[in-house]
Coordinates of N, CA and C in Angstrom, one line a residue:
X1 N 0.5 -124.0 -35.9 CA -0.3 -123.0 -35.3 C 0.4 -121.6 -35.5
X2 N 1.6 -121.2 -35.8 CA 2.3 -120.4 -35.7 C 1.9 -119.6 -37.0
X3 N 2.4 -120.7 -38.0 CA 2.3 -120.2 -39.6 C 0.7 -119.8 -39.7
X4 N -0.3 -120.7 -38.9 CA -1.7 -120.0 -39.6 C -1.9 -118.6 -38.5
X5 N -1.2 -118.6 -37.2 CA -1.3 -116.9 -36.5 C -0.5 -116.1 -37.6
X6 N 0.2 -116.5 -38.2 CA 1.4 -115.4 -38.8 C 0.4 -115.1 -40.2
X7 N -0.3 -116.1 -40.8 CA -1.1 -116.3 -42.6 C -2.1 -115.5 -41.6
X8 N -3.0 -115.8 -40.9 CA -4.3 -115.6 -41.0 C -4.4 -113.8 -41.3
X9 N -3.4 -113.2 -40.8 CA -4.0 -111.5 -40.8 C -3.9 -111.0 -42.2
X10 N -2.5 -111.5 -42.8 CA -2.9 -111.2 -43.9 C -3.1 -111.8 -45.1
X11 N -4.2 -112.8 -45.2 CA -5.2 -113.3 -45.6 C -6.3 -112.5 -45.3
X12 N -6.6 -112.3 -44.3 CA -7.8 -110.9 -43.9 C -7.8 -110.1 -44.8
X13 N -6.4 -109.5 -44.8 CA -6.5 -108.1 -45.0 C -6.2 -108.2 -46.7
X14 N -5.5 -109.4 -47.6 CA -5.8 -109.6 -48.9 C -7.5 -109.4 -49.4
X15 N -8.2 -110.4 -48.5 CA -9.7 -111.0 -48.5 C -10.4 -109.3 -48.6
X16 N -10.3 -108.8 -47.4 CA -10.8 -107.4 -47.1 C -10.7 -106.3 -48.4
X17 N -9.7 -106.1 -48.6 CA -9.5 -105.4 -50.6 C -9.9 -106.3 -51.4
X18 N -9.7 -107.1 -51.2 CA -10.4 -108.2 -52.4 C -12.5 -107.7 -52.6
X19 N -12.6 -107.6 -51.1 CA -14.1 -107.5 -50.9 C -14.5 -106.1 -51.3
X20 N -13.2 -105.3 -50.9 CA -13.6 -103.5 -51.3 C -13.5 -103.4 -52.9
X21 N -12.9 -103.6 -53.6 CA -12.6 -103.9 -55.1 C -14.0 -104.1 -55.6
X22 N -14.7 -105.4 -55.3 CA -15.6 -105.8 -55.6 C -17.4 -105.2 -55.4
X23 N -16.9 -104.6 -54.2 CA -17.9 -103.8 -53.6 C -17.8 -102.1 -54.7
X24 N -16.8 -102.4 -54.9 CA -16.4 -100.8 -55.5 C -17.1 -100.9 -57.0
X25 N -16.7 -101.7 -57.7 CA -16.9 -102.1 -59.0 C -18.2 -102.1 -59.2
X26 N -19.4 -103.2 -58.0 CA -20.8 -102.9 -58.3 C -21.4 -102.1 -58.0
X27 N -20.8 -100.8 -57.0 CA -21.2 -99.3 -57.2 C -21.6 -98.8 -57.8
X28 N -20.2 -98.4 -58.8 CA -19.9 -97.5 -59.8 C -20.8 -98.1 -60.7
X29 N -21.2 -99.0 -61.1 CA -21.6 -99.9 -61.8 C -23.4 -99.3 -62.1
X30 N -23.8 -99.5 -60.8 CA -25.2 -99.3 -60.5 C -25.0 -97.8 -60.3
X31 N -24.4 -97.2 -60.0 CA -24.7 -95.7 -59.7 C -24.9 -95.4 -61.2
X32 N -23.6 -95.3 -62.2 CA -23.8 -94.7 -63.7 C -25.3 -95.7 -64.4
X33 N -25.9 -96.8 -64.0 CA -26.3 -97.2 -64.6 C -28.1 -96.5 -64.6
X34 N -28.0 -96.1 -63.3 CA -28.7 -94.8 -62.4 C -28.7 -93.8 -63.5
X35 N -27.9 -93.5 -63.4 CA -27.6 -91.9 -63.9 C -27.9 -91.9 -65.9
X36 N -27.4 -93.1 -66.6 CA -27.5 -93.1 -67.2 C -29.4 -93.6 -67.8
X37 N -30.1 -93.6 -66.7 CA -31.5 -93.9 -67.0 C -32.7 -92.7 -66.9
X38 N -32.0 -91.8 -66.5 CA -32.5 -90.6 -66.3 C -32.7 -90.1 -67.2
X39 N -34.0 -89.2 -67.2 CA -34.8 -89.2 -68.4 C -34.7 -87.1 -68.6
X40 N -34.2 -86.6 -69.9 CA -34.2 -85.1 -69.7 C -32.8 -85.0 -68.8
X41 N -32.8 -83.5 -69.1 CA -31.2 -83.0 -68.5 C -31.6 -81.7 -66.6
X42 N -33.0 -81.9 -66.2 CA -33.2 -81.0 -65.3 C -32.3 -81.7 -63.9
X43 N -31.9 -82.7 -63.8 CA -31.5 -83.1 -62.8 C -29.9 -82.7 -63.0
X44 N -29.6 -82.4 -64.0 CA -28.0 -82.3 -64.0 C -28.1 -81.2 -64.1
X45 N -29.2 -80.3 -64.0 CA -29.1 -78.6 -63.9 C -29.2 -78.5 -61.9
X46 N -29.1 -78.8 -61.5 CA -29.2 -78.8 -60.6 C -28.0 -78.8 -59.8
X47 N -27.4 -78.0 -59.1 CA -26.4 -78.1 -58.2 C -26.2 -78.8 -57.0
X48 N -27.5 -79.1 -56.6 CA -27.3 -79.5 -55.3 C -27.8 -81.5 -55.6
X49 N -28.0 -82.2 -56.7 CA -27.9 -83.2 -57.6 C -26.8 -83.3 -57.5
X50 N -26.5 -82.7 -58.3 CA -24.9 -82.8 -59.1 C -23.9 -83.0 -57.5
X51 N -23.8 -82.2 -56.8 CA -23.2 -82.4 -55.3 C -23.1 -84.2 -55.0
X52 N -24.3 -84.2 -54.7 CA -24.4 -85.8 -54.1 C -24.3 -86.6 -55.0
X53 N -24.5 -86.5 -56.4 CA -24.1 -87.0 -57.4 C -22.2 -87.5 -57.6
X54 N -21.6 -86.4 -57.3 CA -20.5 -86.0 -57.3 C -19.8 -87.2 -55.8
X55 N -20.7 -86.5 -54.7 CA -20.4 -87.5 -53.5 C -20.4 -88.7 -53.7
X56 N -21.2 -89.7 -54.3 CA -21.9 -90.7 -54.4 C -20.1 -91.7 -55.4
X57 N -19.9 -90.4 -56.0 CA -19.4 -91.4 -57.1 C -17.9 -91.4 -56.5
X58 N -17.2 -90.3 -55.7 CA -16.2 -90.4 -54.5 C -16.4 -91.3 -53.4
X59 N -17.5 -91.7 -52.8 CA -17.5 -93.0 -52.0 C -17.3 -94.2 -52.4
X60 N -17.9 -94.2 -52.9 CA -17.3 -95.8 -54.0 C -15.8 -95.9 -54.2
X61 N -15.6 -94.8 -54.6 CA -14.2 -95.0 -55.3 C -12.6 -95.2 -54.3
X62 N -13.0 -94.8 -53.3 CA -12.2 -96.0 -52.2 C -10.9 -95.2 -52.4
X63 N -11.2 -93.6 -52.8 CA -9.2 -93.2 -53.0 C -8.8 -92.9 -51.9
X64 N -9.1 -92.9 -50.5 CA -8.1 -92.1 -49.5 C -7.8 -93.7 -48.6
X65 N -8.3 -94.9 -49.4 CA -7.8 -96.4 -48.2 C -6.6 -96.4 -48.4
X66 N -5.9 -96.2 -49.3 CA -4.5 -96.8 -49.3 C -3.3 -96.1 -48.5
X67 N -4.1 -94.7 -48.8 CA -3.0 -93.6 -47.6 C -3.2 -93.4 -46.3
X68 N -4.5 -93.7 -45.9 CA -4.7 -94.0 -44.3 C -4.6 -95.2 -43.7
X69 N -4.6 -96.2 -44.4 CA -4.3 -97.5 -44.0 C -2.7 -97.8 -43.9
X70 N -2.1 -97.2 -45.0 CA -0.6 -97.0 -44.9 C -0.1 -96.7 -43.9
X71 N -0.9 -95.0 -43.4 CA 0.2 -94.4 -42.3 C 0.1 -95.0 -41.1
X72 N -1.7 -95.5 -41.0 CA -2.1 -96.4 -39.5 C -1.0 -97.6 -39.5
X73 N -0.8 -97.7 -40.7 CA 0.4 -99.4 -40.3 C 1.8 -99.2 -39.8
X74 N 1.8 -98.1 -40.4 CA 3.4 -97.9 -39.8 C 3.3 -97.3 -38.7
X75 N 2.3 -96.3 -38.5 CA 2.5 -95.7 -36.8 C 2.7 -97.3 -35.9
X76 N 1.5 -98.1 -36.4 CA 0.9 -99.1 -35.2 C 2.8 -100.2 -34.8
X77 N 3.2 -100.5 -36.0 CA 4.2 -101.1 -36.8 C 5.0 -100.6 -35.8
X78 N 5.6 -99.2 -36.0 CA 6.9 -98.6 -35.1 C 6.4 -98.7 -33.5
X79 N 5.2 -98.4 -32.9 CA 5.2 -98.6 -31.7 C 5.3 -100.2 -31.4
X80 N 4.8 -101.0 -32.0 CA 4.9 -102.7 -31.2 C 6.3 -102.7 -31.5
X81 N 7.2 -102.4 -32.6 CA 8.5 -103.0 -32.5 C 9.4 -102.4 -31.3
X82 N 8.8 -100.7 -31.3 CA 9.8 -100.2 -30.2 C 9.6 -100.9 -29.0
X83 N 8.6 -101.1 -28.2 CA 8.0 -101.6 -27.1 C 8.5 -103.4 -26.7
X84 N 8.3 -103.7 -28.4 CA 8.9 -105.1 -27.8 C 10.5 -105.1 -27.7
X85 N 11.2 -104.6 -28.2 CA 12.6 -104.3 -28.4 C 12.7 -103.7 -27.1
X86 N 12.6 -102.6 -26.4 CA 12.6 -102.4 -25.2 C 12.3 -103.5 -24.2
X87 N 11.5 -103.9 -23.9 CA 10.9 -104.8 -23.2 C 11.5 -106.4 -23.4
X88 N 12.1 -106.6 -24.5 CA 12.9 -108.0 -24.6 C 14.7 -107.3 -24.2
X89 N 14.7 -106.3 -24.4 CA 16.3 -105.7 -23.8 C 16.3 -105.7 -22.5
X90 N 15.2 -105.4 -21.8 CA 15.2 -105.6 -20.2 C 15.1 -106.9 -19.9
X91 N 14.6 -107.8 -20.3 CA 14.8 -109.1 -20.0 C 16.3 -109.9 -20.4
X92 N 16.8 -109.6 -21.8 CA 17.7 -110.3 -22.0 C 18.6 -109.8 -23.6
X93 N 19.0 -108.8 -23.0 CA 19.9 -108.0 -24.7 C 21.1 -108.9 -25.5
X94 N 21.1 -110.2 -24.9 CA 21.2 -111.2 -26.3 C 20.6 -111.4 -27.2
X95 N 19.4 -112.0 -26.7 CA 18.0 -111.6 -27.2 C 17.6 -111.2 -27.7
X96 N 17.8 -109.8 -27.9 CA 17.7 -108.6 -28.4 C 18.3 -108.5 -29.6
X97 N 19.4 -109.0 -29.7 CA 20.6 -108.8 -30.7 C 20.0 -109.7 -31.9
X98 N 19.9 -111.3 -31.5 CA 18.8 -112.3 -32.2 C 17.8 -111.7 -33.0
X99 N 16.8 -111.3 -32.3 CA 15.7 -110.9 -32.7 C 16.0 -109.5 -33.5
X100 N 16.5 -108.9 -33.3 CA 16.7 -107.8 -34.3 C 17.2 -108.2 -35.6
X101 N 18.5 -109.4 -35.7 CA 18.9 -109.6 -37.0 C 17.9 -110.5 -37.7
X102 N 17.7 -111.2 -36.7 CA 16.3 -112.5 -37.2 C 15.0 -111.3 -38.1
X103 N 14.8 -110.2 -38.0 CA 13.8 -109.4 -38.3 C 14.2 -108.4 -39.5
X104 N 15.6 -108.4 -39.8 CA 16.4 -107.6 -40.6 C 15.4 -107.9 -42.2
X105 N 15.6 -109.6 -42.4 CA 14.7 -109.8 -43.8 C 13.2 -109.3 -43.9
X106 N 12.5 -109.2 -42.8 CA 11.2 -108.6 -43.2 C 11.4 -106.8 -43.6
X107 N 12.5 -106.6 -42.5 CA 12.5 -104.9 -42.9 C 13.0 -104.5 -44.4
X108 N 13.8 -105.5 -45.2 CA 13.8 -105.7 -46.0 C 12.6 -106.1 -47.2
X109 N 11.8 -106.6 -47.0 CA 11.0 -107.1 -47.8 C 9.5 -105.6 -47.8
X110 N 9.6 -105.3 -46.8 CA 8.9 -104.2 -46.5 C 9.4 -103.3 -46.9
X111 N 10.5 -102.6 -47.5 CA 10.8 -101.7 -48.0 C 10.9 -101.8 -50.0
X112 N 10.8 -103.2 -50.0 CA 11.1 -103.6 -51.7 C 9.2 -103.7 -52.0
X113 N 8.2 -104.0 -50.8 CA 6.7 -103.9 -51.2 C 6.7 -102.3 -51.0
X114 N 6.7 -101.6 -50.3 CA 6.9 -100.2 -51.0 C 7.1 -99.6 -51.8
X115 N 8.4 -100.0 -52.2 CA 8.9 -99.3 -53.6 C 7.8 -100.1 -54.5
X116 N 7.1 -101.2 -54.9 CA 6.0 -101.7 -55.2 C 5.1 -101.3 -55.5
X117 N 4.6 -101.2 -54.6 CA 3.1 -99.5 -54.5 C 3.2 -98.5 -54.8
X118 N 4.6 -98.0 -54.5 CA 4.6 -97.0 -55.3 C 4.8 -96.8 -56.9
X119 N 5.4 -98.0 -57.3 CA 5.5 -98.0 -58.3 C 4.2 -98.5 -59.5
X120 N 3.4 -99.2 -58.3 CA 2.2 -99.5 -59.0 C 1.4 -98.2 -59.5
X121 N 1.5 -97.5 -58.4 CA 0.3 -96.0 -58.1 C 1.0 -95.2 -59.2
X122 N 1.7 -95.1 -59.8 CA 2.7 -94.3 -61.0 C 2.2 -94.9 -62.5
X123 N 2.0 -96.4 -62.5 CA 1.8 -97.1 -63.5 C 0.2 -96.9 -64.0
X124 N -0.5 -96.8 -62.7 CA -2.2 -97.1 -63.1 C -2.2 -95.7 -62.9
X125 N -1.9 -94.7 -62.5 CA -2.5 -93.5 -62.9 C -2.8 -92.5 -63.8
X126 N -2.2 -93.4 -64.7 CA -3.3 -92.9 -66.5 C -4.4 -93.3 -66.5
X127 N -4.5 -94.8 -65.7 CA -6.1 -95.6 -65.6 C -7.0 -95.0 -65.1
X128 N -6.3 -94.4 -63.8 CA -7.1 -93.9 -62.7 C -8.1 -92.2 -63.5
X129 N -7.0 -91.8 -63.7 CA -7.2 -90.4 -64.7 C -8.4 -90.8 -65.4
X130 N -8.4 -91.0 -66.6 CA -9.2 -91.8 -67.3 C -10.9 -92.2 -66.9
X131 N -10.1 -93.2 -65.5 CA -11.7 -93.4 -64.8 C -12.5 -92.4 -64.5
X132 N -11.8 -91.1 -63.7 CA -12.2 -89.6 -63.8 C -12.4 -89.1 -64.6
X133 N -12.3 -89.2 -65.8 CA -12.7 -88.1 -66.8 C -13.8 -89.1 -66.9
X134 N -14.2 -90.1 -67.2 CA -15.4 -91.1 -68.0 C -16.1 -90.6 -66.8
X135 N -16.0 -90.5 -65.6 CA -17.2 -90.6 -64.6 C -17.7 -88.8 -64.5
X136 N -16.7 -87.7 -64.8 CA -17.3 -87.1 -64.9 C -17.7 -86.0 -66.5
X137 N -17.7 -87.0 -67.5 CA -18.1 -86.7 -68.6 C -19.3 -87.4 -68.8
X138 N -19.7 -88.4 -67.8 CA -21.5 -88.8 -67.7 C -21.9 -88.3 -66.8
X139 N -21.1 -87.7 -65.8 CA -22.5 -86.5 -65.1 C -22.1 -85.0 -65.4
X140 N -21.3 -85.0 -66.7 CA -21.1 -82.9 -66.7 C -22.4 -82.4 -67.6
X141 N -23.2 -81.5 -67.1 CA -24.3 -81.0 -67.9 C -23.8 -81.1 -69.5
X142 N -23.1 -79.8 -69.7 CA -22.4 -79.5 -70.9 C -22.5 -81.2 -72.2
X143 N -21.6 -81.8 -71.2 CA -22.0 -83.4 -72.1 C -22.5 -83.8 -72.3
X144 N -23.5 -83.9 -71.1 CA -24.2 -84.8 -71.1 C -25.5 -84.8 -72.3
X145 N -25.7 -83.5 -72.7 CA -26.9 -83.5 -74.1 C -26.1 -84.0 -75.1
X146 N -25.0 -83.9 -75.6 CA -24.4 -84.5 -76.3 C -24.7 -85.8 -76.3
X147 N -24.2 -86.4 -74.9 CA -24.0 -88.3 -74.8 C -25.3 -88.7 -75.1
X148 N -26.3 -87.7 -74.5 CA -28.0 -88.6 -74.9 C -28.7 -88.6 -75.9
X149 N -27.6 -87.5 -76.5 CA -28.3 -87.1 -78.1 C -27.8 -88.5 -79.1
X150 N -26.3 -88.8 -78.8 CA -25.7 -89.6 -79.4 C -25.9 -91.4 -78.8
X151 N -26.4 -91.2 -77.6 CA -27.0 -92.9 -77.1 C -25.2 -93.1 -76.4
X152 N -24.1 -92.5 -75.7 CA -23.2 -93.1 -75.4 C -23.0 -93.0 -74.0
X153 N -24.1 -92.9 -73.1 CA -24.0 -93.0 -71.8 C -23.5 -94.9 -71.5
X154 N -24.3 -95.7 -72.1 CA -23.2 -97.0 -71.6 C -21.8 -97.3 -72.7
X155 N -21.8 -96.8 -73.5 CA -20.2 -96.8 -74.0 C -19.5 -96.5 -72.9
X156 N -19.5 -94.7 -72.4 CA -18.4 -94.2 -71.2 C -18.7 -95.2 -70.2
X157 N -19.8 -95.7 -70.2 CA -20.3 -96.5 -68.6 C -19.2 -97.6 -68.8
X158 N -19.1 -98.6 -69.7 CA -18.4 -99.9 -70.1 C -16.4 -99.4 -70.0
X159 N -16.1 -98.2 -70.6 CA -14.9 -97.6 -70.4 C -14.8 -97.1 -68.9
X160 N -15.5 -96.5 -68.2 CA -15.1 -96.1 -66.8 C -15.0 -97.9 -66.4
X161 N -15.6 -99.1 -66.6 CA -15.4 -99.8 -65.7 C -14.1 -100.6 -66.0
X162 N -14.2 -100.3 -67.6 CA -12.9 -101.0 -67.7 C -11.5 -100.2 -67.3
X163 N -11.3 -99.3 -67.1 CA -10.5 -98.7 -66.5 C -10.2 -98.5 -65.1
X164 N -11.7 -98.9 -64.1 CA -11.5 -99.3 -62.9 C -10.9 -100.9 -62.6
X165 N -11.4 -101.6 -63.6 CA -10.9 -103.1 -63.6 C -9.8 -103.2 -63.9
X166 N -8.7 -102.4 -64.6 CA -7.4 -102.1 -65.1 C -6.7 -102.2 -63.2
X167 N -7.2 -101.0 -63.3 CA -6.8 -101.0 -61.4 C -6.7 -101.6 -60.6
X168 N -7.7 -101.8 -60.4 CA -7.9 -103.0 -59.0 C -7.7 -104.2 -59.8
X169 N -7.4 -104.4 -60.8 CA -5.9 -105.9 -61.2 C -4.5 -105.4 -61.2
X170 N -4.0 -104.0 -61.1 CA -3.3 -103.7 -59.8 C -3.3 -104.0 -58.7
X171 N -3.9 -103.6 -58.0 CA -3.9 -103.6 -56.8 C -3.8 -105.2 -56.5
X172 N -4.7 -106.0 -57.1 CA -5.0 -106.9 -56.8 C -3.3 -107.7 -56.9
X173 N -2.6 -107.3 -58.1 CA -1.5 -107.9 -58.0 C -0.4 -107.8 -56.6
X174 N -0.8 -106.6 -56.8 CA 0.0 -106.3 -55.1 C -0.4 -106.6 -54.2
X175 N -1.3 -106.7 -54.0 CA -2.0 -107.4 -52.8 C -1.6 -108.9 -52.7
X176 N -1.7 -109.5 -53.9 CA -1.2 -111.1 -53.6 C 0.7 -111.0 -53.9
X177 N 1.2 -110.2 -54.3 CA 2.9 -110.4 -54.3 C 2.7 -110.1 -52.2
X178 N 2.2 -109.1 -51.8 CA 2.2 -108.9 -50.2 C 1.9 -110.1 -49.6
X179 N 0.7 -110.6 -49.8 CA 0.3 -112.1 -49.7 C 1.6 -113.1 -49.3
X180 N 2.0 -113.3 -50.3 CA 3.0 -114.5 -51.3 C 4.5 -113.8 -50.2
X181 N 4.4 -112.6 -49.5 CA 6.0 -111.9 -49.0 C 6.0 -112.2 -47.6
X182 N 4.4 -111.9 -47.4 CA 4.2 -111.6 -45.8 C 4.2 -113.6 -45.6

């Protein structure tokens, strides 16, 4: 009962990005596929198009989860550890001593999945790059008579996704090394 309280959360939280990945991919997917069916260039003269256009393709793309999910974990992380540490010292600072070294290897393991992420977010951000220029070289006016003239709106469509799928098989790696730690 212990090991499935200690597996189940993160198994959630693997499952949960596993689901946003997925969800993200058939966005982008359907949005350019949108965009790329559109008929004439009056809608990409348009600024206030292009806006929500522009919106549309930043929602999907899921860039601010990993830095607000991060800092929420550690705020949440440092308050339960202080609180229980306090609260097990009032009762019994043997205890205390135990449970501190007994917890030394996760603070360890949690500092080597960091350097991890970070190291992943350094690797994939040529991919990431990339994915940005393809997504917004099928909605920039300027190009876009080019791409229609030339038929390559699903070429860049097929390269932005393979460059998102580059990614999120990052992430996805890290997410199961976290998996496989936690």
């Amino acid at each position: 009962a212990g090991l499935v309280t200690a597996a189940a959360p993160q198994l959630a939280t693997y499952l949960g990005a596993e689901q946003r990945r997925r969800l993200d991919r058939l966005m982008q997917d359907r949005l350019y596929t949108a965009v790329n069916s559109f008929q004439g260039l009056s809608r990409f003269e348009n600024p206030r198009f292009l806006d929500t256009l522009r919106m549309a393709a930043q929602a999907s793309g899921g860039a601010l989860t990993p830095v607000t999910t991060g800092a929420l974990d550690v705020g949440r992380a440092v308050i339960t550890a202080l609180s229980l540490t306090a609260t097990l010292f009032v009762l019994s600072p043997v205890m205390t001593g135990v449970v501190l070294a007994a917890a030394a290897p996760a603070l360890v393991a949690q500092i080597l999945l960091s350097k991890r992420r970070l190291t992943m977010m350094v690797s994939l951000s040529p991919a990431v790059r990339r994915q940005i220029f393809y997504s917004r070289l099928i909605t920039d006016l300027q190009a876009i008579k080019e791409i229609r003239l030339f038929g390559l709106g699903d070429f860049f469509k097929t390269r932005l996704l393979s460059e998102l799928r580059d990614v999120q098989a990052g992430e996805r790696d890290l997410d199961r090394r976290v998996l496989r730690m936690q």
